[in-house]
Amino acid sequence: MAISEAPATSFYQASLRQFDTAANLLRLPEELRLILRMPKRELTVNFPVRMDDGRVEMFTGYRVQHNMNCGPAKGGIRYAPDADIDEVRALAMLMTWKCAVVGIPYGGAKGGVRVDRRLLSKGELERLTRRYATEISLIIGPDLDIPAPDVNTDAQIMAWIMDTLSMHYGRNVPGIVTGKPIAIGGSQGRFEATGRGVSIVAREVAKHIGIKFEGATVVVQGFGNVGAITARLLHDMGCRVIALSDIYGAIANPNGIDVALAQKYVKEHGRLAGLPGSTVISNMQLLETPCDILVPAATEGQITFENAERIQAKLIVEGANGPTTPEADLILQRRGITVVPDILANAGGVTVSYFEWIQGRENFFWTERRVNEQLEEMMIESISRVLKKSDELNVPLRMGAYVVAISRVAEATEFRGIYP
Ligand code: NAD
């Protein structure tokens, strides 16, 4: 039942390994294992984009739907130079478990385009987005598969996708994406939702394991949508944020960083380095900074076999998807460090995406207060279910969360049976 010590060779293999361990714990029948291990549908698209200088460049994009037995597929789209089918497959699978762990009626999907967004002008970004949306329109739709923002994508990109597909349909189809701007049917609170969820989870689990939350020291890796908002909310909740990072490097201030000021600084300078009062450290030093709560909120594979022995946090809350490799997980477990898994910790985003989808269907829009209250209620319920399951089985929170999630998807799969 233990996870093998050999490093997984890819993100997807690492995700399968987590699944297999939970499936063993659950004694999941072989038939269900076969079905749940595999993505249902994968689409790879190669498409041309006319660049500003008149040249044509070819781009590659993906959309993978892992499982749709609990409802339409849901999952973000990322733009990254190293995006590939393996990564998108792994992320789609994680989305299946994430939706199930918080009990929302969706399956899991993910999309990606291999591109360095920083190298595109706004016009090129728009043309690339509209063409990618058209290419994947074969398999997305408000009742089929609903994309959302992820790494290097945002509300503007969702607006272009929604507008492109509305032009194809000949009518408005706001339900085709979530994370849209509020002016075209987005939800109050969606922009902050993932970070809000991460901060609620950090607070609840810190309480549960006996960390004094007020004044707790916090380190956050990644200062994008998830990282910056988590850092700001934890700061506002009374924690002391002592180190932050972005792709350009990391900064530290043991007396505490004013996160709102850091956000303002990044808006003006494009990076954290140089924030007055802070010193520059490396990204590796950041992860190894002694602290109460570490939030990896950048990308996958950051806490590994190599550095897990040197992590000095009491609690790790996975804002990013897949930041801890299975080998690192075992080391952290042995060292008594609590890890709140991605599928629970960052589920706030997809939860408010679900609220956005409901609001769009009803054409009745909630106040920010209602969104935040409902999010908090669902997160707290999900956390306590996972804590209870982990206690009951005497396993780490990741396995508790996987068991809750896989049981739900397995039940739906069994009821539906095999067609024909
Ligand atoms: P983003 O593009 O808004 O921000 C990413 C941040 O990470 C940026 O500050 C970037 O500079 C930094 N970064 C990238 N590589 C880094 C590295 N190697 N070291 C340090 N910093 C690095 O992306 P995001 O939406 O905040 O997503 C971050 C993570 O959270 C991803 O794993 C994503 O899948 C996950 N996630 C996002 C959402 C969402 O709603 N946006 C929801 C759930 C999970």
PDB file of C-alpha atoms in Angstrom, residues 176-358:
ATOM      1  CA  ILE A 176     -19.131  28.454 -21.571  1.00  0.00           C
ATOM      2  CA  VAL A 177     -16.417  29.813 -19.254  1.00  0.00           C
ATOM      3  CA  THR A 178     -16.114  30.953 -15.647  1.00  0.00           C
ATOM      4  CA  GLY A 179     -13.729  33.514 -14.210  1.00  0.00           C
ATOM      5  CA  LYS A 180     -15.205  36.083 -16.640  1.00  0.00           C
ATOM      6  CA  PRO A 181     -15.210  39.825 -15.928  1.00  0.00           C
ATOM      7  CA  ILE A 182     -18.213  40.838 -13.800  1.00  0.00           C
ATOM      8  CA  ALA A 183     -19.472  43.094 -16.619  1.00  0.00           C
ATOM      9  CA  ILE A 184     -20.244  40.044 -18.785  1.00  0.00           C
ATOM     10  CA  GLY A 185     -21.617  37.617 -16.192  1.00  0.00           C
ATOM     11  CA  GLY A 186     -18.684  36.906 -13.903  1.00  0.00           C
ATOM     12  CA  SER A 187     -19.216  36.367 -10.202  1.00  0.00           C
ATOM     13  CA  GLN A 188     -18.345  38.685  -7.373  1.00  0.00           C
ATOM     14  CA  GLY A 189     -15.517  37.107  -5.414  1.00  0.00           C
ATOM     15  CA  ARG A 190     -14.301  34.763  -8.191  1.00  0.00           C
ATOM     16  CA  PHE A 191     -11.024  36.613  -8.684  1.00  0.00           C
ATOM     17  CA  GLU A 192     -10.125  36.146  -5.000  1.00  0.00           C
ATOM     18  CA  ALA A 193     -11.809  32.741  -4.556  1.00  0.00           C
ATOM     19  CA  THR A 194      -8.822  30.401  -4.828  1.00  0.00           C
ATOM     20  CA  GLY A 195      -6.684  32.464  -2.458  1.00  0.00           C
ATOM     21  CA  ARG A 196      -9.639  32.916  -0.103  1.00  0.00           C
ATOM     22  CA  GLY A 197     -10.138  29.155  -0.028  1.00  0.00           C
ATOM     23  CA  VAL A 198      -6.422  28.571   0.625  1.00  0.00           C
ATOM     24  CA  SER A 199      -6.468  31.025   3.532  1.00  0.00           C
ATOM     25  CA  ILE A 200      -9.590  29.426   5.063  1.00  0.00           C
ATOM     26  CA  VAL A 201      -7.974  25.990   4.815  1.00  0.00           C
ATOM     27  CA  ALA A 202      -4.727  27.309   6.347  1.00  0.00           C
ATOM     28  CA  ARG A 203      -6.652  28.814   9.272  1.00  0.00           C
ATOM     29  CA  GLU A 204      -8.790  25.720   9.925  1.00  0.00           C
ATOM     30  CA  VAL A 205      -5.984  23.163   9.673  1.00  0.00           C
ATOM     31  CA  ALA A 206      -3.584  25.347  11.693  1.00  0.00           C
ATOM     32  CA  LYS A 207      -6.202  25.406  14.461  1.00  0.00           C
ATOM     33  CA  HIS A 208      -6.664  21.647  14.180  1.00  0.00           C
ATOM     34  CA  ILE A 209      -2.954  20.863  14.570  1.00  0.00           C
ATOM     35  CA  GLY A 210      -2.370  23.423  17.308  1.00  0.00           C
ATOM     36  CA  ILE A 211      -0.546  26.243  15.479  1.00  0.00           C
ATOM     37  CA  LYS A 212      -1.421  29.642  16.919  1.00  0.00           C
ATOM     38  CA  PHE A 213      -2.839  31.315  13.819  1.00  0.00           C
ATOM     39  CA  GLU A 214      -2.646  34.918  15.021  1.00  0.00           C
ATOM     40  CA  GLY A 215       0.974  35.914  14.410  1.00  0.00           C
ATOM     41  CA  ALA A 216       1.844  32.659  12.615  1.00  0.00           C
ATOM     42  CA  THR A 217       4.760  33.091  10.209  1.00  0.00           C
ATOM     43  CA  VAL A 218       3.911  32.508   6.551  1.00  0.00           C
ATOM     44  CA  VAL A 219       5.998  31.948   3.408  1.00  0.00           C
ATOM     45  CA  VAL A 220       4.347  32.022  -0.031  1.00  0.00           C
ATOM     46  CA  GLN A 221       5.932  30.842  -3.281  1.00  0.00           C
ATOM     47  CA  GLY A 222       4.359  32.475  -6.373  1.00  0.00           C
ATOM     48  CA  PHE A 223       2.770  35.896  -6.403  1.00  0.00           C
ATOM     49  CA  GLY A 224       0.075  35.521  -9.068  1.00  0.00           C
ATOM     50  CA  ASN A 225      -3.645  35.090  -8.614  1.00  0.00           C
ATOM     51  CA  VAL A 226      -3.383  32.379  -5.958  1.00  0.00           C
ATOM     52  CA  GLY A 227      -0.168  33.409  -4.173  1.00  0.00           C
ATOM     53  CA  ALA A 228      -0.750  37.158  -3.916  1.00  0.00           C
ATOM     54  CA  ILE A 229      -4.335  36.847  -2.696  1.00  0.00           C
ATOM     55  CA  THR A 230      -3.502  34.097  -0.216  1.00  0.00           C
ATOM     56  CA  ALA A 231      -0.619  36.179   1.147  1.00  0.00           C
ATOM     57  CA  ARG A 232      -2.792  39.280   1.427  1.00  0.00           C
ATOM     58  CA  LEU A 233      -5.652  37.480   3.159  1.00  0.00           C
ATOM     59  CA  LEU A 234      -3.339  35.667   5.594  1.00  0.00           C
ATOM     60  CA  HIS A 235      -1.702  39.023   6.349  1.00  0.00           C
ATOM     61  CA  ASP A 236      -5.144  40.584   6.906  1.00  0.00           C
ATOM     62  CA  MET A 237      -6.085  37.660   9.184  1.00  0.00           C
ATOM     63  CA  GLY A 238      -3.145  38.523  11.462  1.00  0.00           C
ATOM     64  CA  CYS A 239      -0.380  36.219  10.200  1.00  0.00           C
ATOM     65  CA  ARG A 240       3.153  37.530   9.586  1.00  0.00           C
ATOM     66  CA  VAL A 241       4.180  37.018   5.955  1.00  0.00           C
ATOM     67  CA  ILE A 242       7.986  36.752   6.063  1.00  0.00           C
ATOM     68  CA  ALA A 243       8.924  35.688   2.514  1.00  0.00           C
ATOM     69  CA  LEU A 244       7.402  35.865  -0.975  1.00  0.00           C
ATOM     70  CA  SER A 245       8.526  34.941  -4.485  1.00  0.00           C
ATOM     71  CA  ASP A 246       7.732  35.200  -8.151  1.00  0.00           C
ATOM     72  CA  ILE A 247       9.382  33.734 -11.225  1.00  0.00           C
ATOM     73  CA  TYR A 248      12.140  36.386 -11.064  1.00  0.00           C
ATOM     74  CA  GLY A 249      13.230  35.595  -7.495  1.00  0.00           C
ATOM     75  CA  ALA A 250      12.321  35.748  -3.830  1.00  0.00           C
ATOM     76  CA  ILE A 251      12.337  38.340  -1.050  1.00  0.00           C
ATOM     77  CA  ALA A 252      12.323  38.062   2.740  1.00  0.00           C
ATOM     78  CA  ASN A 253      11.680  40.294   5.724  1.00  0.00           C
ATOM     79  CA  PRO A 254      11.608  38.546   9.125  1.00  0.00           C
ATOM     80  CA  ASN A 255       9.652  41.458  10.600  1.00  0.00           C
ATOM     81  CA  GLY A 256       6.820  40.924   8.150  1.00  0.00           C
ATOM     82  CA  ILE A 257       6.030  42.115   4.623  1.00  0.00           C
ATOM     83  CA  ASP A 258       3.172  44.516   3.976  1.00  0.00           C
ATOM     84  CA  VAL A 259       1.481  42.434   1.275  1.00  0.00           C
ATOM     85  CA  ALA A 260      -0.754  45.218  -0.067  1.00  0.00           C
ATOM     86  CA  LEU A 261       2.379  47.308  -0.549  1.00  0.00           C
ATOM     87  CA  ALA A 262       4.093  44.364  -2.276  1.00  0.00           C
ATOM     88  CA  GLN A 263       1.114  44.076  -4.671  1.00  0.00           C
ATOM     89  CA  LYS A 264       1.385  47.778  -5.459  1.00  0.00           C
ATOM     90  CA  TYR A 265       5.141  47.425  -5.963  1.00  0.00           C
ATOM     91  CA  VAL A 266       4.674  44.495  -8.394  1.00  0.00           C
ATOM     92  CA  LYS A 267       2.102  46.490 -10.366  1.00  0.00           C
ATOM     93  CA  GLU A 268       4.652  49.274 -10.813  1.00  0.00           C
ATOM     94  CA  HIS A 269       7.868  47.256 -11.232  1.00  0.00           C
ATOM     95  CA  GLY A 270       6.682  43.915 -12.626  1.00  0.00           C
ATOM     96  CA  ARG A 271       8.479  41.905  -9.937  1.00  0.00           C
ATOM     97  CA  LEU A 272       8.957  41.587  -6.169  1.00  0.00           C
ATOM     98  CA  ALA A 273      12.744  42.031  -6.112  1.00  0.00           C
ATOM     99  CA  GLY A 274      13.634  45.487  -4.833  1.00  0.00           C
ATOM    100  CA  LEU A 275      10.651  45.874  -2.478  1.00  0.00           C
ATOM    101  CA  PRO A 276      11.885  48.387   0.137  1.00  0.00           C
ATOM    102  CA  GLY A 277      12.715  46.794   3.495  1.00  0.00           C
ATOM    103  CA  SER A 278      13.195  43.297   2.072  1.00  0.00           C
ATOM    104  CA  THR A 279      16.283  41.302   1.174  1.00  0.00           C
ATOM    105  CA  VAL A 280      16.669  39.163  -1.919  1.00  0.00           C
ATOM    106  CA  ILE A 281      16.923  35.384  -1.376  1.00  0.00           C
ATOM    107  CA  SER A 282      16.802  32.480  -3.830  1.00  0.00           C
ATOM    108  CA  ASN A 283      13.637  30.517  -4.584  1.00  0.00           C
ATOM    109  CA  MET A 284      15.231  27.480  -2.915  1.00  0.00           C
ATOM    110  CA  GLN A 285      16.028  29.492   0.233  1.00  0.00           C
ATOM    111  CA  LEU A 286      12.429  30.659   0.261  1.00  0.00           C
ATOM    112  CA  LEU A 287      11.073  27.108   0.398  1.00  0.00           C
ATOM    113  CA  GLU A 288      13.524  26.243   3.183  1.00  0.00           C
ATOM    114  CA  THR A 289      12.766  29.308   5.347  1.00  0.00           C
ATOM    115  CA  PRO A 290      11.686  28.297   8.878  1.00  0.00           C
ATOM    116  CA  CYS A 291       7.994  29.202   9.232  1.00  0.00           C
ATOM    117  CA  ASP A 292       4.667  27.984  10.579  1.00  0.00           C
ATOM    118  CA  ILE A 293       2.834  27.875   7.240  1.00  0.00           C
ATOM    119  CA  LEU A 294       4.354  27.384   3.769  1.00  0.00           C
ATOM    120  CA  VAL A 295       2.102  27.976   0.759  1.00  0.00           C
ATOM    121  CA  PRO A 296       3.584  26.791  -2.557  1.00  0.00           C
ATOM    122  CA  ALA A 297       1.408  28.705  -5.052  1.00  0.00           C
ATOM    123  CA  ALA A 298       3.514  28.759  -8.221  1.00  0.00           C
ATOM    124  CA  THR A 299       3.759  25.513 -10.133  1.00  0.00           C
ATOM    125  CA  GLU A 300       4.149  21.739  -9.833  1.00  0.00           C
ATOM    126  CA  GLY A 301       7.171  19.768  -8.615  1.00  0.00           C
ATOM    127  CA  GLN A 302       8.644  22.357  -6.212  1.00  0.00           C
ATOM    128  CA  ILE A 303       8.997  20.228  -3.068  1.00  0.00           C
ATOM    129  CA  THR A 304      10.932  17.168  -4.124  1.00  0.00           C
ATOM    130  CA  PHE A 305      13.132  14.314  -2.967  1.00  0.00           C
ATOM    131  CA  GLU A 306      16.031  16.827  -3.055  1.00  0.00           C
ATOM    132  CA  ASN A 307      14.704  19.549  -0.757  1.00  0.00           C
ATOM    133  CA  ALA A 308      12.005  17.865   1.364  1.00  0.00           C
ATOM    134  CA  GLU A 309      14.481  17.113   4.170  1.00  0.00           C
ATOM    135  CA  ARG A 310      15.296  20.821   4.443  1.00  0.00           C
ATOM    136  CA  ILE A 311      11.738  22.195   4.553  1.00  0.00           C
ATOM    137  CA  GLN A 312      11.217  23.845   7.933  1.00  0.00           C
ATOM    138  CA  ALA A 313       7.478  24.572   7.912  1.00  0.00           C
ATOM    139  CA  LYS A 314       4.982  23.025  10.325  1.00  0.00           C
ATOM    140  CA  LEU A 315       2.152  23.133   7.840  1.00  0.00           C
ATOM    141  CA  ILE A 316       2.203  23.125   4.027  1.00  0.00           C
ATOM    142  CA  VAL A 317      -0.936  24.295   2.247  1.00  0.00           C
ATOM    143  CA  GLU A 318      -0.778  23.492  -1.471  1.00  0.00           C
ATOM    144  CA  GLY A 319      -2.061  26.567  -3.297  1.00  0.00           C
ATOM    145  CA  ALA A 320      -0.555  25.265  -6.556  1.00  0.00           C
ATOM    146  CA  ASN A 321      -1.496  22.012  -8.239  1.00  0.00           C
ATOM    147  CA  GLY A 322       1.001  19.218  -7.673  1.00  0.00           C
ATOM    148  CA  PRO A 323       3.756  21.221  -5.892  1.00  0.00           C
ATOM    149  CA  THR A 324       4.851  18.184  -3.818  1.00  0.00           C
ATOM    150  CA  THR A 325       6.148  15.022  -5.492  1.00  0.00           C
ATOM    151  CA  PRO A 326       5.062  11.644  -4.023  1.00  0.00           C
ATOM    152  CA  GLU A 327       8.627  10.989  -2.775  1.00  0.00           C
ATOM    153  CA  ALA A 328       8.713  14.361  -1.001  1.00  0.00           C
ATOM    154  CA  ASP A 329       5.309  13.598   0.487  1.00  0.00           C
ATOM    155  CA  LEU A 330       6.730  10.495   2.192  1.00  0.00           C
ATOM    156  CA  ILE A 331       9.650  12.473   3.606  1.00  0.00           C
ATOM    157  CA  LEU A 332       7.376  15.242   4.926  1.00  0.00           C
ATOM    158  CA  GLN A 333       5.088  12.623   6.455  1.00  0.00           C
ATOM    159  CA  ARG A 334       8.016  10.963   8.226  1.00  0.00           C
ATOM    160  CA  ARG A 335       9.152  14.371   9.496  1.00  0.00           C
ATOM    161  CA  GLY A 336       5.707  15.113  10.932  1.00  0.00           C
ATOM    162  CA  ILE A 337       4.953  18.036   8.598  1.00  0.00           C
ATOM    163  CA  THR A 338       1.242  18.332   7.795  1.00  0.00           C
ATOM    164  CA  VAL A 339       0.452  18.790   4.108  1.00  0.00           C
ATOM    165  CA  VAL A 340      -2.971  19.976   2.960  1.00  0.00           C
ATOM    166  CA  PRO A 341      -3.305  18.602  -0.578  1.00  0.00           C
ATOM    167  CA  ASP A 342      -4.017  20.757  -3.637  1.00  0.00           C
ATOM    168  CA  ILE A 343      -7.347  19.062  -4.366  1.00  0.00           C
ATOM    169  CA  LEU A 344      -8.680  20.430  -1.083  1.00  0.00           C
ATOM    170  CA  ALA A 345      -6.515  23.504  -0.470  1.00  0.00           C
ATOM    171  CA  ASN A 346      -7.097  25.272  -3.791  1.00  0.00           C
ATOM    172  CA  ALA A 347     -10.677  24.095  -4.417  1.00  0.00           C
ATOM    173  CA  GLY A 348     -12.077  27.554  -3.588  1.00  0.00           C
ATOM    174  CA  GLY A 349     -11.591  28.676  -7.200  1.00  0.00           C
ATOM    175  CA  VAL A 350     -13.634  25.927  -8.799  1.00  0.00           C
ATOM    176  CA  THR A 351     -16.241  26.248  -6.038  1.00  0.00           C
ATOM    177  CA  VAL A 352     -16.886  29.903  -6.894  1.00  0.00           C
ATOM    178  CA  SER A 353     -16.714  28.999 -10.596  1.00  0.00           C
ATOM    179  CA  TYR A 354     -19.616  26.683  -9.802  1.00  0.00           C
ATOM    180  CA  PHE A 355     -21.446  29.601  -8.141  1.00  0.00           C
ATOM    181  CA  GLU A 356     -20.743  31.728 -11.234  1.00  0.00           C
ATOM    182  CA  TRP A 357     -22.172  29.025 -13.492  1.00  0.00           C
ATOM    183  CA  ILE A 358     -25.317  28.750 -11.332  1.00  0.00           C
TER     184      ILE A 358
END
